[in-house]
Coordinates of C-alpha atoms and ligand atoms in Angstrom, one line a residue:
M849 CA 71.8 -5.6 -67.1
S850 CA 73.6 -3.3 -64.6
E851 CA 72.4 -0.5 -67.7
T852 CA 68.8 -1.9 -67.4
H853 CA 69.2 -1.1 -64.1
T854 CA 71.4 2.5 -63.7
A855 CA 67.4 3.6 -66.3
T856 CA 66.1 3.2 -63.8
I857 CA 67.0 4.9 -61.2
L858 CA 65.3 7.8 -60.9
L859 CA 65.6 10.0 -57.6
T860 CA 68.3 8.6 -55.2
K861 CA 68.6 9.9 -51.2
E862 CA 70.0 13.7 -52.6
D863 CA 66.8 14.0 -53.6
P864 CA 63.3 15.4 -51.9
A865 CA 60.6 13.0 -51.3
P866 CA 57.8 12.8 -53.6
V867 CA 55.1 13.1 -51.2
K868 CA 55.0 15.7 -48.8
L869 CA 52.3 15.7 -45.8
R870 CA 50.8 18.3 -43.5
N871 CA 48.5 17.9 -40.1
M872 CA 48.2 13.9 -40.5
E873 CA 48.1 13.9 -36.6
F874 CA 44.0 15.4 -37.1
S875 CA 40.8 13.5 -37.5
S876 CA 39.0 15.7 -40.1
P877 CA 36.6 14.8 -42.6
Y878 CA 38.1 16.2 -44.8
L879 CA 41.6 15.0 -47.2
L880 CA 43.1 17.9 -49.2
V881 CA 45.2 16.9 -52.1
C882 CA 48.0 18.6 -54.3
D883 CA 48.8 17.1 -57.6
H884 CA 50.5 20.3 -58.7
A885 CA 52.2 21.8 -55.7
G886 CA 55.4 21.1 -56.5
R887 CA 58.5 22.5 -58.9
K888 CA 61.6 19.5 -57.3
I889 CA 63.0 18.5 -59.9
P890 CA 66.0 14.2 -59.9
Q891 CA 69.3 16.0 -59.7
S892 CA 69.5 13.1 -62.1
L893 CA 67.1 15.2 -64.9
G894 CA 69.1 18.1 -64.3
D895 CA 67.4 21.8 -65.4
M896 CA 65.8 19.1 -68.0
G897 CA 66.9 21.3 -71.0
V898 CA 63.7 24.2 -69.9
P899 CA 65.3 27.5 -69.2
A900 CA 65.2 29.0 -65.5
S901 CA 62.0 31.6 -66.8
D902 CA 60.1 28.8 -68.0
W903 CA 60.4 27.2 -64.4
N904 CA 58.0 30.1 -62.3
R905 CA 55.2 30.0 -65.2
H906 CA 53.0 27.5 -64.7
I907 CA 53.9 25.4 -66.8
A908 CA 55.9 24.0 -64.1
W909 CA 53.0 23.6 -60.8
D910 CA 49.8 25.3 -60.1
I911 CA 51.4 29.3 -59.2
G912 CA 50.7 29.6 -55.6
I913 CA 48.9 26.9 -54.5
A914 CA 51.2 24.9 -51.8
E915 CA 50.7 28.1 -49.8
V916 CA 47.1 28.4 -50.0
A917 CA 46.6 24.6 -49.3
R918 CA 49.1 24.4 -46.5
H919 CA 46.5 27.0 -45.2
I920 CA 43.6 25.3 -45.9
S921 CA 45.4 22.3 -44.2
D922 CA 45.8 24.3 -40.8
F923 CA 42.7 26.0 -40.6
L924 CA 41.0 23.2 -40.6
K925 CA 43.4 20.9 -39.2
A926 CA 42.5 18.8 -42.3
P927 CA 45.4 16.4 -43.2
L928 CA 47.9 17.6 -46.4
V929 CA 49.5 15.0 -48.9
E930 CA 51.3 16.9 -51.9
Q931 CA 53.3 15.7 -54.6
A932 CA 56.9 18.4 -54.1
Y933 CA 57.8 17.6 -57.6
S934 CA 56.8 19.3 -61.5
R935 CA 55.0 17.9 -63.2
L936 CA 56.5 18.5 -66.0
V937 CA 58.6 15.2 -64.8
I938 CA 55.5 14.1 -64.6
D939 CA 51.3 14.7 -64.1
C940 CA 50.4 13.3 -61.5
N941 CA 46.4 14.2 -62.3
R942 CA 47.4 12.4 -65.8
K943 CA 47.1 8.2 -66.6
P944 CA 50.1 7.3 -66.9
G945 CA 50.4 7.0 -70.9
H946 CA 48.3 10.0 -71.6
R947 CA 49.5 12.0 -73.5
G948 CA 50.0 14.8 -71.0
S949 CA 51.8 12.6 -68.8
I950 CA 55.2 13.3 -69.3
P951 CA 54.6 15.4 -71.8
E952 CA 57.0 16.6 -75.0
V953 CA 55.4 20.4 -75.1
S954 CA 53.7 22.4 -72.5
D955 CA 51.8 25.6 -74.0
G956 CA 54.5 26.6 -76.4
T957 CA 57.3 25.4 -74.3
I958 CA 59.1 22.3 -75.8
I959 CA 60.6 19.7 -72.5
P960 CA 63.7 18.2 -74.0
A961 CA 64.1 15.5 -71.5
N962 CA 61.1 13.9 -72.3
K963 CA 61.2 13.2 -75.8
G964 CA 62.0 10.0 -77.3
L965 CA 61.5 8.3 -73.4
S966 CA 62.3 4.7 -73.2
A967 CA 60.2 2.5 -71.6
E968 CA 62.0 2.2 -68.5
E969 CA 62.7 6.0 -68.5
R970 CA 58.7 6.3 -68.3
H971 CA 58.9 3.8 -65.3
A972 CA 61.4 5.2 -63.5
R973 CA 59.2 8.6 -63.4
E974 CA 56.2 6.4 -62.8
E975 CA 57.4 4.6 -60.2
G976 CA 59.6 7.1 -58.3
I977 CA 57.3 9.6 -58.6
F978 CA 53.8 9.1 -59.1
W979 CA 52.5 5.9 -57.8
P980 CA 54.3 6.6 -53.9
Y981 CA 51.8 9.7 -54.4
H982 CA 48.8 8.7 -55.5
Q983 CA 49.3 5.3 -52.7
A984 CA 49.8 7.8 -50.1
I985 CA 46.2 9.1 -51.0
E986 CA 45.0 6.2 -51.6
Y987 CA 46.1 4.6 -47.7
E988 CA 45.0 7.8 -46.1
A989 CA 41.7 8.0 -47.9
D990 CA 40.9 4.0 -46.3
I991 CA 42.5 4.2 -42.5
R992 CA 40.4 7.3 -42.9
G993 CA 36.4 6.0 -43.5
T994 CA 33.9 8.0 -44.4
I995 CA 36.2 12.1 -45.7
I996 CA 35.6 14.6 -48.9
L997 CA 38.6 14.5 -50.6
I998 CA 39.5 17.8 -51.7
A999 CA 42.0 18.3 -55.2
L1000 CA 43.1 22.2 -54.6
H1001 CA 44.4 23.5 -58.1
S1002 CA 44.9 27.2 -59.6
F1003 CA 44.2 28.2 -63.4
T1004 CA 46.1 31.5 -65.7
P1005 CA 44.1 34.7 -66.1
V1006 CA 44.9 34.6 -69.2
Y1007 CA 44.6 31.8 -71.6
Q1008 CA 45.7 31.6 -75.8
Q1009 CA 44.9 36.2 -74.7
Q1010 CA 41.0 34.8 -73.3
E1011 CA 40.5 36.6 -70.2
R1012 CA 39.4 34.2 -67.4
P1013 CA 36.9 36.0 -65.5
W1014 CA 36.2 33.4 -62.9
H1015 CA 38.2 33.8 -59.2
L1016 CA 37.3 30.1 -58.7
G1017 CA 36.9 27.2 -60.5
V1018 CA 34.3 24.3 -59.4
L1019 CA 35.1 21.2 -61.2
H1020 CA 32.7 18.2 -61.3
N1021 CA 31.3 15.2 -62.4
R1022 CA 29.8 12.4 -61.1
N1023 CA 28.7 12.4 -57.8
P1024 CA 28.5 16.6 -57.8
V1025 CA 26.6 17.4 -54.6
F1026 CA 30.0 18.1 -53.1
A1027 CA 30.6 20.8 -56.3
L1028 CA 27.5 21.8 -56.4
E1029 CA 26.2 23.2 -53.0
F1030 CA 29.8 24.1 -52.6
I1031 CA 29.0 26.9 -55.9
K1032 CA 25.1 27.3 -54.0
Q1033 CA 27.1 28.1 -50.6
V1034 CA 29.8 30.3 -52.9
E1035 CA 26.7 32.8 -54.3
Q1036 CA 25.0 33.2 -50.4
L1037 CA 28.3 34.5 -49.1
S1038 CA 27.3 38.1 -48.7
D1039 CA 31.2 39.9 -48.5
G1040 CA 31.0 38.4 -53.0
P1041 CA 30.1 38.8 -55.1
W1042 CA 32.8 35.7 -56.4
I1043 CA 33.0 34.6 -59.9
V1044 CA 33.2 31.3 -60.0
G1045 CA 32.9 29.0 -62.7
S1046 CA 30.7 25.6 -62.9
N1047 CA 33.0 23.2 -64.7
E1048 CA 35.3 26.2 -65.7
P1049 CA 37.6 26.3 -66.8
Y1050 CA 38.1 22.8 -67.1
I1051 CA 35.9 19.5 -67.1
L1052 CA 36.5 17.1 -65.6
T1053 CA 36.8 14.1 -67.1
D1054 CA 37.8 10.0 -66.9
E1055 CA 40.5 10.9 -69.9
N1056 CA 41.9 14.1 -68.7
D1057 CA 42.0 14.1 -64.9
Y1058 CA 43.3 10.6 -62.6
T1059 CA 43.3 12.0 -58.9
I1060 CA 39.1 12.3 -58.5
P1061 CA 38.2 9.8 -61.0
R1062 CA 40.8 7.5 -59.3
H1063 CA 40.1 8.4 -55.4
A1064 CA 36.8 9.6 -55.7
E1065 CA 34.4 8.8 -58.6
A1066 CA 35.6 5.0 -58.3
S1067 CA 34.3 4.7 -54.8
A1068 CA 31.5 6.8 -54.9
R1069 CA 33.5 9.5 -51.5
P1070 CA 32.5 13.1 -51.8
Y1071 CA 34.9 15.4 -53.3
L1072 CA 36.0 18.9 -54.2
E1073 CA 38.1 19.9 -57.0
L1074 CA 39.0 23.4 -56.8
E1075 CA 40.4 25.6 -58.9
I1076 CA 41.9 28.8 -58.3
R1077 CA 42.5 32.8 -60.1
Q1078 CA 46.6 32.1 -59.7
D1079 CA 46.6 35.9 -59.8
L1080 CA 44.6 36.4 -56.9
I1081 CA 47.4 33.8 -54.9
D1082 CA 50.8 34.8 -55.8
A1083 CA 51.4 36.8 -52.6
P1084 CA 51.7 35.7 -49.1
E1085 CA 48.7 38.1 -48.0
G1086 CA 46.0 36.7 -51.1
Q1087 CA 47.3 33.0 -50.7
R1088 CA 46.1 33.2 -46.5
L1089 CA 42.3 35.3 -47.4
W1090 CA 41.3 33.5 -50.4
A1091 CA 41.8 30.0 -47.5
A1092 CA 40.1 31.6 -45.2
R1093 CA 37.2 32.3 -47.4
I1094 CA 37.0 28.5 -48.7
A1095 CA 38.2 26.9 -45.6
E1096 CA 34.4 28.8 -44.6
V1097 CA 32.8 28.1 -47.6
I1098 CA 34.0 24.1 -47.5
E1099 CA 32.8 24.0 -44.0
K1100 CA 29.8 25.6 -44.6
T1101 CA 29.4 23.3 -47.7
R1102 CA 29.9 20.2 -45.1
T1103 CA 27.0 21.1 -42.6
A1104 CA 24.7 22.2 -45.3
L1105 CA 24.7 18.6 -46.6
S1106 CA 24.8 17.0 -42.6
Q1107 CA 21.4 18.6 -42.3
E1108 CA 19.7 17.2 -45.0
P1109 CA 17.0 15.7 -44.3
S1110 CA 17.4 11.7 -45.8
K1111 CA 15.1 10.7 -48.8
Ligands
LIG1420 ZN1 47.2 21.7 -61.7

């Protein structure tokens, strides 16, 4: 019994909490979430057998997005829920059990610590990191009533030798009203042109996403899932600049939708 029990403990008091909160004291029409903000590793997993150079790659986290999310949170005075741990430990935008949830390989890199996990080891990742994060989002969304959920991510400028031209990608599936208005507002900006992809470089699906389907689409809550190209936000200046631009468009989008005559 004691062996089984020990194997299920992932985080100790030496490890940081999985959920990071910011600006929670503000009452805001928005709730910001950042699934891939962090790249912490539980001490019990060491370096997971992954070389140090790979911990700087996009496979470990969404480069630049934590800083952008914090700036947007400060500009809008909106609460932000961030995941502290690397998506190589467990991906918080994949349903538990999905093949990408605890990836054995990520963009060509083998993740030795994720090979052949027992059910208990998977369960420990879910209980220690995945569920506390999603419970925090659910709690904050519920107590705040009518909010717009904003999920922030970043993407690599080149993938499989293909250049990705978009500055921003807006992902949407069910109930795309806020997303489509956001795209319209970007296209109307005078300091453009920004290239904004609609469902680029990814599409939003129940299969490959978790956060928006679970916390927004399931309850018909308005949402924006935004992807930002990493080379624009890999340094402090760009992080602040793009956060300011995005915060402004988010506000314009909300204003435009609130002024539409109801049908
Ligand atoms: Zn991401």
